[in-house]
Amino acid sequence: MGGMRDDLIVEAAAVVTVDPGWNVFAPGFMAVKDGRISALGPLAEGEKREAAQRIRAPRAFVMPGFVNVHTHISMAAFRGACEDMPDRLTRFIFPMERDLMDRDLTYWSALHSLVEMARSGTTTFADMYYFEDEVAKAADAAGLRAILGETILGHAAPDAHEGYGGIEYARRFIKEWKGHPRIQPCFAPHAPYTVDAEHLGIIAKEAESLGVDVMMHVAEMDAEQETFAPLGGSVLRYLDSIPGLLSPRFLAVHMLFVDDEDIALSKARGLRVAHCPASNAKSGRLICPAWRFAGAGVPLGLGTDGPLSGNGMDMEGVLTIYPKMQKVRERQRGIVTAREAVRAATLGGAEALGLDAGTGSLEPGKKADFILVDLEDFNIQPVYDWHSTIVYAMRPHNVLSVYVDGRPVVQDRRMTGFDQDEAAAQMRRISENCAGYIARIS
C-alpha cells in the first residue's frame, strides 16, 4: 500500500456514520490518517488496508462523538445544592457563585465534569461561565473540542468587580485563545434580563470585529417573557431590535417562550438553537418546540446544561428524553425519529456550533472524533435498529473509548490527558470547603 498506509483502522460490529445517506456498515471499518477519517465502509474493504495500529472490536460499534451544545461545567462544585427551591437562580445560584467561585474551583470543577462528559462519549462541547480561561485550560488538558464563552453580566460577577467587566475579560480571553486548533473563545452575555440593549449592541459589534460567536440564554424564564414581550411581541423580537445581534454567529440557548413568528425569524436571521430538555423539565418550564425549529431548517443541537441545572453531564440522558418530550408536546408518536434524535446529538450539534464541516458525522475528510461503544451488556442487547439502540438503550457506561482528532482521550474508561483520580480528590476538597456555606443558605 506504500503511502496509503493508515495510522489507525478500527474494525467493529457496526460503524454508524450519521452521514447524509444514513449509512451503517455492519460489520464495518473506519480508517484514520493524520487525525482525519481516510476511509470507512464494509469490514471486508478494511481488511485489505494497512495501518500502523488496528483495533479489532467485533462486540462494539463506532459512532460519532456526542456534541453537547450548552454547559456550565464548573458548576460541578455546586451539583445538588439548593434543589427544588423557588427563584433558585437569584436566591441561591448567584450568591453561591459570587461568594465561592475562584480560579481554583473553576479549573478543578471543569476537570471533574470533563471526566464525566468524555467517559460518556462527548467529544465536543460549548460552555459559558466565569474564569473561562481556566475552563479552556481544562478542556485543553482533556483533549476535547470546545467553544467557550466568557459570561457577561450587568452586575458584578465572580471574575469582574463591576457590571459589564466581563466584556473586557472576554476580549482578553479571546485574544489569548483564538487560533487554538480545538478551542474557540467567544462572548457569552448571560441573558436579556441581565445584559441591557446598549451592551448587547456593543457585544454584537465586538463579536463581528473579532470574528467570534455569541451565545446567550434566550426566552427561558417566565419573568423574562413578561418583561420583554410587551417591547416587541416576544423576547426574540425584542432582541431583533438590537442592530447586528441576531445573526448566523448567534447561538440561542433554551428558546422556550417562542411562537411561529419567532421560528421564522430564527431561520431568517440564521440563528442556531441549543435545546436543553432535561434541565428545562427539571425546572418545570415549557417544552421548547425543538422539532419545529429543526423542521424549519434552523440548526438544532442538544445540551445537558450545567451540573447544577441538568445535573447529569452525559448526553445519553438528554438524547433519550429529547424525542419523548417532543412527542408529548406535539401529541404525535411519529415525530423526532430515532435517526433524527441521534443527528441532533451529533451532527445537529456540530451545525449549531458551526463546526459541521469538520465534525459531527463519520465521513472521509472529517476529523476523527468518534467513540467505541460496548455491545456486551444487558441494557444494550438485542440490537435490531442501531439508531433506536443509541437513543433508547445506550447508557454512559457502555462507552469504552473516545477519540478526538484520531487520538484517544479516553481508553478503557480512563482519561489519557490528566489524572482523573486527582480530579476526584480535588472535588472532595472543594466540596468540603463549600458545604458549610451551602448548608447556611439552604
Coordinates of C-alpha atoms in Angstrom, one line a residue:
M1 CA 0.0 0.0 0.0
G2 CA 3.0 2.3 0.4
G3 CA 1.9 5.9 1.1
M4 CA -1.7 4.7 1.5
R5 CA -0.9 3.2 5.0
D6 CA -3.3 4.5 7.6
D7 CA -2.4 5.5 11.1
L8 CA -5.4 3.6 12.6
I9 CA -8.0 1.2 11.5
V10 CA -11.0 0.3 13.7
E11 CA -12.9 -2.8 12.9
A12 CA -16.3 -3.1 14.6
A13 CA -19.7 -4.8 14.6
A14 CA -21.0 -1.6 13.1
V15 CA -20.0 1.9 12.0
V16 CA -22.9 4.3 12.5
T17 CA -22.0 7.2 10.3
V18 CA -24.8 9.8 10.6
D19 CA -23.8 10.8 7.1
P20 CA -26.4 12.2 4.5
G21 CA -27.2 8.7 3.4
W22 CA -27.6 7.4 7.0
N23 CA -25.1 4.7 6.1
V24 CA -24.5 2.0 8.7
F25 CA -21.8 -0.6 7.9
A26 CA -22.4 -3.7 9.9
P27 CA -19.8 -5.1 10.2
G28 CA -17.7 -2.2 9.2
F29 CA -14.3 -0.4 9.5
M30 CA -13.1 3.2 9.8
A31 CA -9.6 4.3 8.9
V32 CA -7.8 7.3 10.2
K33 CA -4.8 9.2 8.8
D34 CA -3.3 12.4 10.2
G35 CA -6.2 12.9 12.6
R36 CA -8.9 12.6 9.9
I37 CA -11.1 9.9 8.5
S38 CA -9.4 8.5 5.4
A39 CA -12.0 5.7 4.6
L40 CA -14.9 3.7 6.0
G41 CA -17.1 1.0 4.8
P42 CA -17.8 -2.7 4.9
L43 CA -15.4 -4.7 7.0
A44 CA -14.0 -6.7 4.0
E45 CA -12.7 -3.5 2.5
G46 CA -10.9 -2.5 5.7
E47 CA -9.2 -5.9 5.9
K48 CA -7.4 -5.0 2.6
R49 CA -5.8 -1.9 4.0
E50 CA -2.6 -1.5 6.0
A51 CA -2.3 0.5 9.2
A52 CA 0.2 1.3 12.0
Q53 CA -2.4 0.3 14.5
R54 CA -5.5 -1.9 14.1
I55 CA -8.3 -2.2 16.7
R56 CA -10.5 -5.3 16.3
A57 CA -13.8 -4.8 18.2
P58 CA -16.3 -7.4 17.0
R59 CA -18.5 -6.8 20.0
A60 CA -18.6 -3.0 19.9
F61 CA -19.8 -0.3 17.4
V62 CA -18.4 3.0 16.3
M63 CA -20.4 6.3 16.1
P64 CA -19.6 10.0 16.1
G65 CA -18.8 11.5 19.4
F66 CA -21.6 13.5 21.1
V67 CA -21.7 17.3 20.7
N68 CA -23.0 19.0 23.9
V69 CA -24.1 22.5 22.8
H70 CA -24.7 24.1 26.2
T71 CA -23.0 23.6 29.5
H72 CA -21.6 25.4 32.6
I73 CA -19.2 22.7 33.5
S74 CA -17.6 24.4 36.5
M75 CA -20.9 24.3 38.3
A76 CA -19.9 20.8 39.3
A77 CA -18.8 22.0 42.7
F78 CA -22.4 23.0 43.4
R79 CA -24.3 20.0 42.0
G80 CA -27.2 19.0 44.1
A81 CA -27.2 22.2 46.2
C82 CA -30.5 24.1 47.0
E83 CA -32.6 21.9 44.8
D84 CA -36.4 22.3 44.3
M85 CA -36.3 25.9 45.6
P86 CA -38.3 28.7 44.0
D87 CA -36.3 31.6 42.5
R88 CA -33.3 29.4 42.7
L89 CA -31.1 31.4 40.3
T90 CA -31.3 34.7 42.1
R91 CA -31.7 33.4 45.7
F92 CA -29.1 30.7 45.7
I93 CA -27.1 30.3 42.5
F94 CA -25.9 33.9 42.0
P95 CA -24.9 34.1 45.7
M96 CA -23.0 30.8 45.6
E97 CA -21.1 31.9 42.5
R98 CA -20.4 35.3 44.0
D99 CA -19.1 34.0 47.3
L100 CA -17.4 30.7 46.4
M101 CA -16.1 30.9 42.9
D102 CA -12.5 31.5 42.1
R103 CA -9.9 30.2 39.6
D104 CA -9.1 27.1 41.6
L105 CA -12.7 26.0 41.9
T106 CA -13.3 26.8 38.2
Y107 CA -10.4 24.7 37.0
W108 CA -10.9 21.6 39.1
S109 CA -14.6 21.6 38.7
A110 CA -14.2 21.8 35.0
L111 CA -11.8 18.8 35.0
H112 CA -14.3 16.9 37.2
S113 CA -17.1 17.5 34.7
L114 CA -14.9 16.7 31.7
V115 CA -14.2 13.2 33.1
E116 CA -18.0 12.5 33.2
M117 CA -18.5 14.1 29.8
A118 CA -15.7 12.4 28.0
R119 CA -16.2 9.0 29.6
S120 CA -19.9 9.1 28.4
G121 CA -18.8 9.9 24.8
T122 CA -18.8 13.7 24.4
T123 CA -16.1 14.9 22.1
T124 CA -17.2 18.5 21.5
F125 CA -19.0 20.9 23.9
A126 CA -20.0 24.6 24.3
D127 CA -19.6 26.2 27.7
M128 CA -20.3 29.6 29.1
Y129 CA -19.3 30.6 32.6
Y130 CA -16.8 32.6 34.6
F131 CA -13.0 32.4 34.5
E132 CA -13.5 30.8 31.2
D133 CA -9.7 30.8 30.5
E134 CA -9.5 28.2 33.3
V135 CA -12.2 26.1 31.6
A136 CA -10.1 26.4 28.4
K137 CA -7.0 25.0 30.2
A138 CA -9.1 22.1 31.5
A139 CA -10.6 21.4 28.1
D140 CA -7.1 21.5 26.5
A141 CA -5.8 19.0 29.1
A142 CA -8.7 16.7 28.4
G143 CA -8.2 16.9 24.7
L144 CA -11.7 17.8 23.8
R145 CA -13.0 20.2 21.2
A146 CA -14.9 23.2 22.6
I147 CA -16.4 26.6 22.0
L148 CA -16.1 28.6 25.3
G149 CA -17.9 31.8 26.1
E150 CA -16.9 34.2 28.9
T151 CA -20.1 35.2 30.7
I152 CA -21.0 38.9 30.9
L153 CA -23.4 40.3 33.4
G154 CA -24.7 43.8 34.1
H155 CA -23.7 43.5 37.7
A156 CA -20.5 42.3 39.4
A157 CA -19.5 38.7 38.7
P158 CA -17.0 36.3 40.3
D159 CA -14.4 37.4 37.8
A160 CA -15.5 41.0 37.3
H161 CA -15.7 43.6 40.1
E162 CA -18.1 45.8 38.3
G163 CA -21.0 45.4 35.9
Y164 CA -20.1 44.6 32.3
G165 CA -16.5 43.9 33.4
G166 CA -16.9 40.6 31.6
I167 CA -16.7 42.4 28.2
E168 CA -13.0 43.3 28.8
Y169 CA -12.3 39.9 30.4
A170 CA -13.8 38.3 27.2
R171 CA -11.6 40.4 25.0
R172 CA -8.5 39.2 26.8
F173 CA -9.7 35.6 26.8
I174 CA -10.5 35.7 23.0
K175 CA -7.1 37.3 22.3
E176 CA -5.3 34.5 24.3
W177 CA -7.1 31.5 22.9
K178 CA -8.2 32.5 19.3
G179 CA -6.4 30.3 16.8
H180 CA -6.2 27.2 19.1
P181 CA -6.7 24.0 17.0
R182 CA -9.5 22.7 19.2
I183 CA -10.8 25.6 21.4
Q184 CA -12.7 28.6 20.1
P185 CA -13.3 31.5 22.5
C186 CA -16.4 33.7 22.2
F187 CA -18.7 36.2 24.0
A188 CA -21.5 34.9 26.3
P189 CA -23.8 37.7 27.6
H190 CA -25.9 35.9 30.2
A191 CA -29.4 36.8 29.2
P192 CA -31.6 39.7 28.1
Y193 CA -32.6 40.3 31.7
T194 CA -29.0 40.6 33.0
V195 CA -27.5 42.5 30.0
D196 CA -29.1 45.6 28.6
A197 CA -29.7 46.5 25.0
E198 CA -26.8 49.0 24.8
H199 CA -24.3 46.5 25.9
L200 CA -25.7 43.7 23.8
G201 CA -25.2 46.0 20.9
I202 CA -21.6 46.6 21.9
I203 CA -21.0 42.8 22.2
A204 CA -22.5 42.2 18.8
K205 CA -20.1 44.7 17.2
E206 CA -17.1 43.3 19.1
A207 CA -18.0 39.7 18.1
E208 CA -18.3 40.8 14.4
S209 CA -15.0 42.7 14.6
L210 CA -13.1 39.8 16.2
G211 CA -14.8 37.1 14.1
V212 CA -16.2 35.1 17.1
D213 CA -19.6 33.8 18.1
V214 CA -22.1 35.0 20.7
M215 CA -24.0 32.6 22.9
M216 CA -26.8 33.6 25.3
H217 CA -29.8 32.2 27.3
V218 CA -32.9 33.4 25.4
A219 CA -36.6 33.2 26.2
E220 CA -36.1 30.8 29.1
M221 CA -37.8 32.5 32.1
D222 CA -41.4 33.5 32.8
A223 CA -40.3 36.9 34.1
E224 CA -38.2 37.4 31.1
Q225 CA -41.2 36.8 28.8
E226 CA -43.3 39.2 30.9
T227 CA -40.7 41.9 30.7
F228 CA -39.7 41.8 27.1
A229 CA -42.7 40.5 25.2
P230 CA -44.5 43.9 25.6
L231 CA -41.5 45.6 23.9
G232 CA -41.6 43.7 20.7
G233 CA -44.1 40.8 20.9
S234 CA -41.6 38.3 22.2
V235 CA -38.2 38.1 23.8
L236 CA -36.6 37.2 20.4
R237 CA -38.3 40.0 18.6
Y238 CA -37.0 42.4 21.3
L239 CA -33.5 41.1 20.6
D240 CA -34.0 41.6 16.9
S241 CA -34.4 45.3 17.6
I242 CA -30.7 45.5 18.6
P243 CA -28.6 46.0 15.4
G244 CA -26.4 43.1 14.5
L245 CA -27.2 40.9 17.5
L246 CA -29.3 38.2 15.8
S247 CA -27.0 36.8 13.1
P248 CA -25.5 33.4 12.0
R249 CA -22.9 33.8 14.7
F250 CA -25.6 33.8 17.5
L251 CA -26.4 30.6 19.5
A252 CA -29.7 31.0 21.3
V253 CA -30.0 28.7 24.3
H254 CA -33.3 27.3 25.5
M255 CA -35.9 29.3 23.4
L256 CA -39.0 28.2 25.3
F257 CA -41.2 31.2 25.0
V258 CA -41.4 31.3 21.2
D259 CA -44.1 31.2 18.6
D260 CA -44.2 30.5 14.8
E261 CA -43.1 34.1 14.1
D262 CA -40.0 33.6 16.2
I263 CA -39.2 30.3 14.5
A264 CA -39.4 32.0 11.1
L265 CA -37.3 34.9 12.4
S266 CA -34.7 32.4 13.7
K267 CA -34.4 30.9 10.2
A268 CA -34.3 34.3 8.5
R269 CA -31.5 35.6 10.8
G270 CA -29.5 32.4 10.5
L271 CA -29.7 31.7 14.3
R272 CA -28.7 28.4 15.8
V273 CA -30.5 26.8 18.8
A274 CA -29.4 24.9 21.8
H275 CA -32.1 22.7 23.3
C276 CA -31.7 21.5 26.9
P277 CA -34.7 19.3 27.6
A278 CA -33.6 17.7 30.8
S279 CA -32.8 20.9 32.7
N280 CA -35.9 22.6 31.4
A281 CA -38.0 19.7 32.6
K282 CA -36.3 19.7 36.0
S283 CA -37.2 23.4 36.4
G284 CA -40.8 22.9 35.5
R285 CA -40.6 25.0 32.4
L286 CA -42.1 24.9 29.0
I287 CA -41.0 22.4 26.4
C288 CA -39.1 24.1 23.6
P289 CA -40.7 23.4 20.1
A290 CA -37.4 21.9 19.0
W291 CA -39.0 19.7 16.4
R292 CA -40.5 22.8 14.8
F293 CA -37.1 24.6 14.8
A294 CA -35.4 21.6 13.1
G295 CA -38.3 21.3 10.6
A296 CA -37.9 25.0 9.7
G297 CA -34.2 24.4 8.9
V298 CA -32.8 26.1 12.0
P299 CA -29.6 24.3 13.2
L300 CA -30.5 22.5 16.4
G301 CA -28.3 20.8 18.9
L302 CA -28.8 19.2 22.4
G303 CA -27.2 20.3 25.6
T304 CA -27.1 19.0 29.2
D305 CA -26.9 22.4 30.7
G306 CA -24.7 22.7 33.8
P307 CA -24.3 20.2 36.6
L308 CA -26.4 22.5 38.8
S309 CA -29.2 22.7 36.3
G310 CA -29.5 19.4 34.5
N311 CA -27.2 17.6 37.0
G312 CA -26.1 14.8 34.7
M313 CA -23.4 15.7 32.2
D314 CA -23.8 12.7 29.9
M315 CA -25.5 13.2 26.6
E316 CA -27.3 9.8 26.7
G317 CA -29.7 11.2 29.3
V318 CA -30.5 14.2 27.2
L319 CA -30.7 12.2 24.0
T320 CA -33.3 9.7 25.3
I321 CA -35.6 12.4 26.8
Y322 CA -35.5 14.7 23.8
P323 CA -37.8 12.7 21.4
K324 CA -40.0 11.6 24.2
M325 CA -40.8 15.2 25.3
Q326 CA -41.3 16.4 21.8
K327 CA -43.8 13.6 21.3
V328 CA -45.6 14.7 24.4
R329 CA -45.6 18.3 23.4
E330 CA -46.9 17.7 20.0
R331 CA -49.0 14.6 20.9
Q332 CA -47.6 12.8 17.9
R333 CA -45.8 9.5 18.4
G334 CA -44.2 9.6 14.9
I335 CA -42.2 12.8 15.2
V336 CA -38.5 13.0 16.1
T337 CA -37.5 9.6 14.9
A338 CA -34.5 7.8 16.4
R339 CA -32.4 8.8 13.4
E340 CA -33.4 12.5 13.9
A341 CA -32.6 12.3 17.6
V342 CA -29.1 10.8 17.0
R343 CA -28.5 13.5 14.5
A344 CA -29.4 16.3 17.0
A345 CA -26.9 14.9 19.5
T346 CA -24.1 14.7 16.9
L347 CA -24.2 16.4 13.5
G348 CA -27.0 18.7 14.5
G349 CA -25.0 19.9 17.5
A350 CA -22.0 20.4 15.3
E351 CA -24.2 22.5 12.9
A352 CA -25.4 24.5 15.9
L353 CA -21.8 25.3 16.8
G354 CA -20.7 26.0 13.2
L355 CA -18.4 23.0 13.3
D356 CA -20.2 20.6 11.0
A357 CA -17.6 20.9 8.2
G358 CA -15.2 19.1 10.4
T359 CA -17.0 17.0 12.9
G360 CA -20.4 15.5 14.0
S361 CA -20.5 12.7 11.5
L362 CA -18.2 9.9 10.2
E363 CA -17.3 10.9 6.7
P364 CA -14.0 10.8 4.7
G365 CA -12.1 14.0 5.3
K366 CA -13.7 14.9 8.6
K367 CA -11.9 14.9 11.8
A368 CA -11.7 11.6 13.5
D369 CA -13.9 12.4 16.5
F370 CA -15.6 9.1 17.4
I371 CA -16.5 6.7 20.2
L372 CA -16.3 3.0 20.6
V373 CA -19.4 1.5 22.3
D374 CA -19.6 -1.8 24.1
L375 CA -22.3 -4.3 23.0
E376 CA -21.6 -6.8 25.7
D377 CA -24.1 -5.6 28.3
F378 CA -27.7 -6.5 29.2
N379 CA -29.1 -3.0 28.7
I380 CA -28.0 -2.7 25.1
Q381 CA -29.0 -6.1 23.7
P382 CA -30.5 -7.2 21.5
V383 CA -29.9 -4.8 18.6
Y384 CA -32.4 -4.6 15.7
D385 CA -32.0 -0.9 14.8
W386 CA -28.8 0.9 15.5
H387 CA -30.3 4.4 15.9
S388 CA -33.0 3.2 18.2
T389 CA -30.5 1.4 20.3
I390 CA -28.4 4.6 20.7
V391 CA -31.4 6.7 21.6
Y392 CA -33.4 4.4 23.9
A393 CA -30.9 1.7 25.2
M394 CA -27.4 3.1 25.3
R395 CA -26.1 4.4 28.6
P396 CA -22.9 6.1 29.6
H397 CA -21.2 3.0 31.0
N398 CA -21.4 1.4 27.5
V399 CA -18.8 3.8 26.2
L400 CA -15.4 2.1 26.0
S401 CA -13.1 4.6 24.3
V402 CA -13.2 8.1 23.0
Y403 CA -11.1 9.7 20.2
V404 CA -10.6 13.3 19.2
D405 CA -8.5 14.1 16.1
G406 CA -7.8 10.3 15.9
R407 CA -6.1 10.4 19.4
P408 CA -7.6 8.6 22.4
V409 CA -8.8 10.9 25.1
V410 CA -10.5 8.0 27.0
Q411 CA -9.2 4.4 27.0
D412 CA -10.9 1.7 29.0
R413 CA -12.9 4.5 30.8
R414 CA -9.7 6.3 31.9
M415 CA -8.7 9.8 30.8
T416 CA -5.4 9.9 28.9
G417 CA -4.7 13.7 29.3
F418 CA -4.7 14.1 33.1
D419 CA -5.1 12.1 36.3
Q420 CA -8.8 11.6 36.8
D421 CA -8.2 10.3 40.4
E422 CA -6.6 13.7 41.3
A423 CA -9.6 15.5 39.8
A424 CA -11.9 13.4 42.1
A425 CA -9.7 14.2 45.1
Q426 CA -9.7 17.9 44.4
M427 CA -13.5 17.9 44.1
R428 CA -13.8 16.3 47.5
R429 CA -11.6 19.1 48.9
I430 CA -13.6 21.8 47.2
S431 CA -17.0 20.4 48.2
E432 CA -15.8 20.2 51.8
N433 CA -15.0 23.9 51.6
C434 CA -18.4 24.7 50.1
A435 CA -20.5 22.5 52.4
G436 CA -20.9 24.9 55.3
Y437 CA -21.9 27.9 53.1
I438 CA -24.4 25.8 51.2
A439 CA -25.9 24.5 54.4
R440 CA -26.3 28.1 55.8
I441 CA -28.1 29.5 52.7
S442 CA -30.3 26.4 52.3

